[in-house]
mmCIF file of C-alpha atoms in Angstrom:
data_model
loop_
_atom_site.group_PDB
_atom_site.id
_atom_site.type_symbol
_atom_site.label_atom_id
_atom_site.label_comp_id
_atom_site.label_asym_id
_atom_site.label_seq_id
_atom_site.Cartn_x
_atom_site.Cartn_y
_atom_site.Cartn_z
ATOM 1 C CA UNK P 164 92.414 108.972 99.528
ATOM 2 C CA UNK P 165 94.826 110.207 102.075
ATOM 3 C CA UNK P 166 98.504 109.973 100.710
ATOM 4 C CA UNK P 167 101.302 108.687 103.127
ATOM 5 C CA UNK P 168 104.558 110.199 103.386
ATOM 6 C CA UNK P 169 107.553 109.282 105.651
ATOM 7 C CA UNK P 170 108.289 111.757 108.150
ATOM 8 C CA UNK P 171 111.241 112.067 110.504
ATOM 9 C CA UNK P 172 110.722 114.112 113.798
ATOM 10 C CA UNK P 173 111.354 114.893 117.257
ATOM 11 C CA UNK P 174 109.325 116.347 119.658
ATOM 12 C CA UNK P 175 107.959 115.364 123.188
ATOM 13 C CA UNK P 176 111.488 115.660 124.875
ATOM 14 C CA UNK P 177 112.036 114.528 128.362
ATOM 15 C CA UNK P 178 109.662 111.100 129.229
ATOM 16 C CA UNK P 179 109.798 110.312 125.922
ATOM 17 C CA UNK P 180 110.111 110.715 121.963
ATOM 18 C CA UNK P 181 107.639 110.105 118.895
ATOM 19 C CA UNK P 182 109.327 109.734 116.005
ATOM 20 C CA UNK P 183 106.531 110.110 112.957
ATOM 21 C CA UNK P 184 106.374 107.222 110.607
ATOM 22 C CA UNK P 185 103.578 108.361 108.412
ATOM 23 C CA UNK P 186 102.722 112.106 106.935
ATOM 24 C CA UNK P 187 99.256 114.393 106.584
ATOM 25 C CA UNK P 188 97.114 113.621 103.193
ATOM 26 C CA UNK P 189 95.002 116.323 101.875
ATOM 27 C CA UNK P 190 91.811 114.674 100.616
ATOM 28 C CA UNK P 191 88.517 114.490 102.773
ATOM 29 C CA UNK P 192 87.739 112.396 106.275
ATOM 30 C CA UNK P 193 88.443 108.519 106.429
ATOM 31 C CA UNK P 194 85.422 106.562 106.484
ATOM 32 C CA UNK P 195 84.417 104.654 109.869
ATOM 33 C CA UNK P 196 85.802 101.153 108.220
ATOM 34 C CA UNK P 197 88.725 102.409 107.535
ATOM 35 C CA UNK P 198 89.910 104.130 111.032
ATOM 36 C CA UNK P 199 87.957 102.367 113.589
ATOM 37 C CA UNK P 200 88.642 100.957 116.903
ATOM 38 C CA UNK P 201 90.715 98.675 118.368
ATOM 39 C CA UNK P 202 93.611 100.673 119.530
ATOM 40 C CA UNK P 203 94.701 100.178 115.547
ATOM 41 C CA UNK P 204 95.407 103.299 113.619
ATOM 42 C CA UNK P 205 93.494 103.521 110.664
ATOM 43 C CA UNK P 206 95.931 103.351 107.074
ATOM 44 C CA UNK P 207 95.339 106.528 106.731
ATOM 45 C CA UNK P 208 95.269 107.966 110.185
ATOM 46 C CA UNK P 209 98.998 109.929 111.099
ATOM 47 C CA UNK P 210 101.087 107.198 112.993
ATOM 48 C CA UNK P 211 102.472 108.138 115.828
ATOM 49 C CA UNK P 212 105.113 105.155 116.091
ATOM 50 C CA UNK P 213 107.739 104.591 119.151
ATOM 51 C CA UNK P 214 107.205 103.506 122.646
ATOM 52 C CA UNK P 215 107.153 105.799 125.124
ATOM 53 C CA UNK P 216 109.956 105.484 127.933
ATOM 54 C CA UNK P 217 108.378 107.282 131.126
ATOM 55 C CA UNK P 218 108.774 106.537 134.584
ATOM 56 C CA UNK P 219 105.704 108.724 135.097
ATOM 57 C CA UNK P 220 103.150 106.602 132.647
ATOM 58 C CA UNK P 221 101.506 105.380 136.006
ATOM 59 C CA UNK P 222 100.609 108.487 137.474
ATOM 60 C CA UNK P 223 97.887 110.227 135.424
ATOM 61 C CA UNK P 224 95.207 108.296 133.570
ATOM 62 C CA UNK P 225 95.156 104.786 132.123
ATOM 63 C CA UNK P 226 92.826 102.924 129.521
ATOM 64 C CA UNK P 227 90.413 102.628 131.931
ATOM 65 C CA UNK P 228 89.892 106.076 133.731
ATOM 66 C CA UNK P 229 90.710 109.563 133.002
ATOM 67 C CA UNK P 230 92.727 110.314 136.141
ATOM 68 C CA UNK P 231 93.183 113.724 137.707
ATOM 69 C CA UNK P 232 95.220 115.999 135.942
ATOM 70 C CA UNK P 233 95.165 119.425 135.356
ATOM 71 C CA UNK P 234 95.589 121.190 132.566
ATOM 72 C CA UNK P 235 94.980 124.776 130.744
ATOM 73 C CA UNK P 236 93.455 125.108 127.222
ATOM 74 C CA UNK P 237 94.960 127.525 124.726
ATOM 75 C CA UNK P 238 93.407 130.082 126.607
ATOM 76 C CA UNK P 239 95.080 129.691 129.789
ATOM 77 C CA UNK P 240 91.486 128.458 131.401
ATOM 78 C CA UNK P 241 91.802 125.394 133.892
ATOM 79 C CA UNK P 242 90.297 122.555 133.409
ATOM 80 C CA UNK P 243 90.395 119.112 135.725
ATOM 81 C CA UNK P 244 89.030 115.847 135.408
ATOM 82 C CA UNK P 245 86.339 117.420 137.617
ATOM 83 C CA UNK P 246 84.841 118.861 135.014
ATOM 84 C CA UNK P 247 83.623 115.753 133.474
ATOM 85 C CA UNK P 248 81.045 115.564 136.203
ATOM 86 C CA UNK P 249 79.078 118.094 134.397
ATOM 87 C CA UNK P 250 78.193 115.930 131.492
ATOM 88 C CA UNK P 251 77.014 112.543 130.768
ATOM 89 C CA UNK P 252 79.502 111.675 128.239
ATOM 90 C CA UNK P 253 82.540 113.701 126.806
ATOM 91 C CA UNK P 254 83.765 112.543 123.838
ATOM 92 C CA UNK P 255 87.761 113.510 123.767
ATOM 93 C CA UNK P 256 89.352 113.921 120.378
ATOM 94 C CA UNK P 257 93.337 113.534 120.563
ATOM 95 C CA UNK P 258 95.025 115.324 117.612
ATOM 96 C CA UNK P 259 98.151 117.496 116.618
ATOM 97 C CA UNK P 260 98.043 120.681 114.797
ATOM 98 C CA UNK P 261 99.816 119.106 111.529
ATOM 99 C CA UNK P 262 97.665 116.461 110.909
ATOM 100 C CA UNK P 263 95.306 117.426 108.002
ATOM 101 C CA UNK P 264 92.479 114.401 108.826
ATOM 102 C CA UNK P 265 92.076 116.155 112.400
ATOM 103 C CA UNK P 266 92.227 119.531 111.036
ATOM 104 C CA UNK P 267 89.745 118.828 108.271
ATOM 105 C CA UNK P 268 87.104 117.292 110.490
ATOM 106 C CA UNK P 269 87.186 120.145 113.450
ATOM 107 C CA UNK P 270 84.596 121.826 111.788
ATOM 108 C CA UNK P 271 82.291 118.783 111.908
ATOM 109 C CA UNK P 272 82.982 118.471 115.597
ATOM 110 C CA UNK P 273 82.335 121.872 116.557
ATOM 111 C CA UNK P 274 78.754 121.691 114.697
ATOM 112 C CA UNK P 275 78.497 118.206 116.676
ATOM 113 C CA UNK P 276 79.344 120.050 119.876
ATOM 114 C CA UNK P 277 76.488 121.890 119.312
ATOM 115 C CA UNK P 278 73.982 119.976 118.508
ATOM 116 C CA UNK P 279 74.314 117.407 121.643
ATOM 117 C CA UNK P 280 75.029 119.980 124.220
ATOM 118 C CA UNK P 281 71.501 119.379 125.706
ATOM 119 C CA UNK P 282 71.994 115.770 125.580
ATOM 120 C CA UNK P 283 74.594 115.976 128.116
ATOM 121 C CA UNK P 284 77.529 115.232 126.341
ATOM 122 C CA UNK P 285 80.377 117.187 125.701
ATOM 123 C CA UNK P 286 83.543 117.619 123.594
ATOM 124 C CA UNK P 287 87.358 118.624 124.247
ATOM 125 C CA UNK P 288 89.856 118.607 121.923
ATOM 126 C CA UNK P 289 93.218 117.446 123.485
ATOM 127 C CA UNK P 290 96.497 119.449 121.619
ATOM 128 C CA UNK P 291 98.986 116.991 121.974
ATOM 129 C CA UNK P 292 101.985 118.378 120.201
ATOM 130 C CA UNK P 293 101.502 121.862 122.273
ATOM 131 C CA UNK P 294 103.073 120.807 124.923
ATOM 132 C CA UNK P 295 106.821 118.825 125.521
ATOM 133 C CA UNK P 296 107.543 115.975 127.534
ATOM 134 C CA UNK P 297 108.292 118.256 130.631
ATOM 135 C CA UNK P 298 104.245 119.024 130.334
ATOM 136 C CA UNK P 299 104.876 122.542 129.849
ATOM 137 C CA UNK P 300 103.282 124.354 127.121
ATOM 138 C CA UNK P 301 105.330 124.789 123.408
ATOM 139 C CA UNK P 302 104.100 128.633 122.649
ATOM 140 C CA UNK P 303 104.885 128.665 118.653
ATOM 141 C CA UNK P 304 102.124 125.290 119.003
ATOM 142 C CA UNK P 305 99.575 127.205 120.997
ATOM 143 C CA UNK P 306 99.657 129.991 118.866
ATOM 144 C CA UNK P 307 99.032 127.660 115.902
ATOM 145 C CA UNK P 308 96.454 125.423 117.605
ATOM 146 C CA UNK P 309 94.641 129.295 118.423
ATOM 147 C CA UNK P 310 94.933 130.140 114.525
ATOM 148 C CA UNK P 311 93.808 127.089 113.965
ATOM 149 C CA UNK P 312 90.585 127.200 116.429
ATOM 150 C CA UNK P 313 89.651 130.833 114.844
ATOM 151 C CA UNK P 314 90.251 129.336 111.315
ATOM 152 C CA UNK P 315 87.848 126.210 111.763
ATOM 153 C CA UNK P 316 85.405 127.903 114.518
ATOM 154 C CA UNK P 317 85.492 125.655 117.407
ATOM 155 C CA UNK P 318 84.815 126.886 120.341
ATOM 156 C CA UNK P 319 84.867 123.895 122.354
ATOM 157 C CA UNK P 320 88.025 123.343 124.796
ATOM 158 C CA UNK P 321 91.668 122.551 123.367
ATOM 159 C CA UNK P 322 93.461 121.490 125.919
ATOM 160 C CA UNK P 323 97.202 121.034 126.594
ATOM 161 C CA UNK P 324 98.499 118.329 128.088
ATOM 162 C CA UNK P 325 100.007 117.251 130.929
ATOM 163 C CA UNK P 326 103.546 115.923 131.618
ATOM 164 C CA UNK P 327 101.806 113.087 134.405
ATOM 165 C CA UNK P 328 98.941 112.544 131.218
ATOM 166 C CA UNK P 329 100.962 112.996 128.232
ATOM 167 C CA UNK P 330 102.787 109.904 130.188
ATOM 168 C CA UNK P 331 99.359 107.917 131.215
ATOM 169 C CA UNK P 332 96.622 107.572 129.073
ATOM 170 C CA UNK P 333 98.024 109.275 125.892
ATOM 171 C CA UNK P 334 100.908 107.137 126.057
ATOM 172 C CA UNK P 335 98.718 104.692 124.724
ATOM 173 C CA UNK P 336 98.175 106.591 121.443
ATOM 174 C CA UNK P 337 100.030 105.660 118.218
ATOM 175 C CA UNK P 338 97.693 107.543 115.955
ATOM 176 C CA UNK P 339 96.074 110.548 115.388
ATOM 177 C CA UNK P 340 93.265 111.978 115.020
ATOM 178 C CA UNK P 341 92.362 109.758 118.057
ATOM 179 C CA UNK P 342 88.751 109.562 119.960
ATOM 180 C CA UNK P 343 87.343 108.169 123.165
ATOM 181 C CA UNK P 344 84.564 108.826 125.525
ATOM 182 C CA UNK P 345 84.479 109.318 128.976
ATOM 183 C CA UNK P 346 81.396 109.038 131.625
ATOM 184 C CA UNK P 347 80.679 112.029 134.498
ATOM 185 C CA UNK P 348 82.636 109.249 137.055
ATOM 186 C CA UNK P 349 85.803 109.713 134.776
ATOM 187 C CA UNK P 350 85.694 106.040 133.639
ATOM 188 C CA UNK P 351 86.861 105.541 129.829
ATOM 189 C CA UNK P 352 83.980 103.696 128.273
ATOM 190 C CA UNK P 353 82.652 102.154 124.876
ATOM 191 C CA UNK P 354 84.971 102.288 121.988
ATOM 192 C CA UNK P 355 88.183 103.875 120.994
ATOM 193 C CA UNK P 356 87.925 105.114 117.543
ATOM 194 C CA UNK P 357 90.974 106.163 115.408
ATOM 195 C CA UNK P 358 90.922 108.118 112.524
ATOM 196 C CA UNK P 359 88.715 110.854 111.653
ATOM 197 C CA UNK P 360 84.971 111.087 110.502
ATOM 198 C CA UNK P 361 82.388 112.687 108.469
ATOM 199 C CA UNK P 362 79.601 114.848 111.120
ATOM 200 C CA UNK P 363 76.931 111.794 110.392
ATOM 201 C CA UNK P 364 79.209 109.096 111.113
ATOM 202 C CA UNK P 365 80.095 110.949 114.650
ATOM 203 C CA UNK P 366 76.226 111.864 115.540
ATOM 204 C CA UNK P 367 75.998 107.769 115.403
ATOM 205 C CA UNK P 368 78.833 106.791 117.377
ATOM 206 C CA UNK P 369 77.715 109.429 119.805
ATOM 207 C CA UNK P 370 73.962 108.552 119.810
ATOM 208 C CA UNK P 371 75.546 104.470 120.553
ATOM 209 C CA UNK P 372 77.805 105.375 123.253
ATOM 210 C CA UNK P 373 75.619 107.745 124.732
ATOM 211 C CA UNK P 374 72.834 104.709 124.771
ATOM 212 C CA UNK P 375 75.653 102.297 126.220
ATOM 213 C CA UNK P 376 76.860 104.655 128.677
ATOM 214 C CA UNK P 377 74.120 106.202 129.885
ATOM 215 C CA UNK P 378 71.803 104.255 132.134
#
């Protein structure tokens, strides 16, 4: 079980400021009961607790579509909502570089990434604490989040937001690790799962959005 701690920090200046509530554990995924779905954090998913105040949270994505944006991974490669025309699905996992329940299940999703490649779907990683509310890019972060991708093996995209997203659609976050899918038009579809998961709980949620989303 994932112990809570009370954590008091700033970050994200600018449009807005997170202050976090609730602090990493160090003990395994949380199951699928326990983090999923309805835009509710999980108990033992990191909060991610106070509004955001942006004049900019219409510009960039909403709950319903990705938006455009563009963004660089760690790497400094581009990447647009464009590229989501390439695959069928793309399942986009929202997490910070502190929070032990993302970090411990990157592994998992890189193996996922893998393995459903050639059924059209793809995976990004979204960084959201490398970048601050100005949407430009936190270096000491990025260097972690790189450590951190050579430490767990994913190769799959981490990407740094936005300041027109990190005001849309992840202004709707108050949790991390957080997961959604999006379709090759750009249109956020199925469920929104919070929390993290073991590798066979995520090759089923794939395999059932997938099946919904795919005609």
């Amino acid at each position: 079980m994932i112990l809570k701690k009370r954590i008091s920090r700033m970050f994200l200046s600018g449009f807005f400021c997170l202050a976090l509530l609730a602090g990493c554990g160090s003990e395994g995924n949380n199951s699928a009961e326990e983090g999923k779905n309805e835009k509710a954090p999980s108990a033992e998913a990191d909060s991610l607790q106070e509004p955001l105040d942006s004049g900019k949270q219409e510009t960039m994505g909403s709950m319903e579509n990705i938006g455009e944006f563009a963004m660089e991974d760690i790497e400094g490669n581009s990447f647009t909502q464009e590229m989501f025309a390439d695959y069928d699905l793309t399942m986009v996992n929202v997490f910070t570089t502190w929070c032990t329940p993302c970090v411990n299940e990157i592994p998992d999703l890189q193996e996922l990434s893998e393995e459903v490649k050639e059924q059209g779907v793809n995976i990004v990683g979204i960084v959201l604490d490398a970048a601050n509310g100005s949407g430009n890019a936190d270096p000491e972060t990025v260097e972690q989040a790189k450590l951190l991708a050579e430490k767990t093996g994913a190769a799959y995209p981490f990407l740094i937001p936005d300041a027109g997203y990190l005001g849309g659609r992840l202004a709707g976050i108050n949790a991390v690790p957080e997961t959604f899918f999006v379709d090759k038009e750009g249109n956020i579809v199925g469920e929104t799962y919070s929390g993290s998961r073991s590798l066979e709980e995520w090759r089923e949620i794939v395999e059932k959005e997938r099946g919904e989303a795919v005609p």
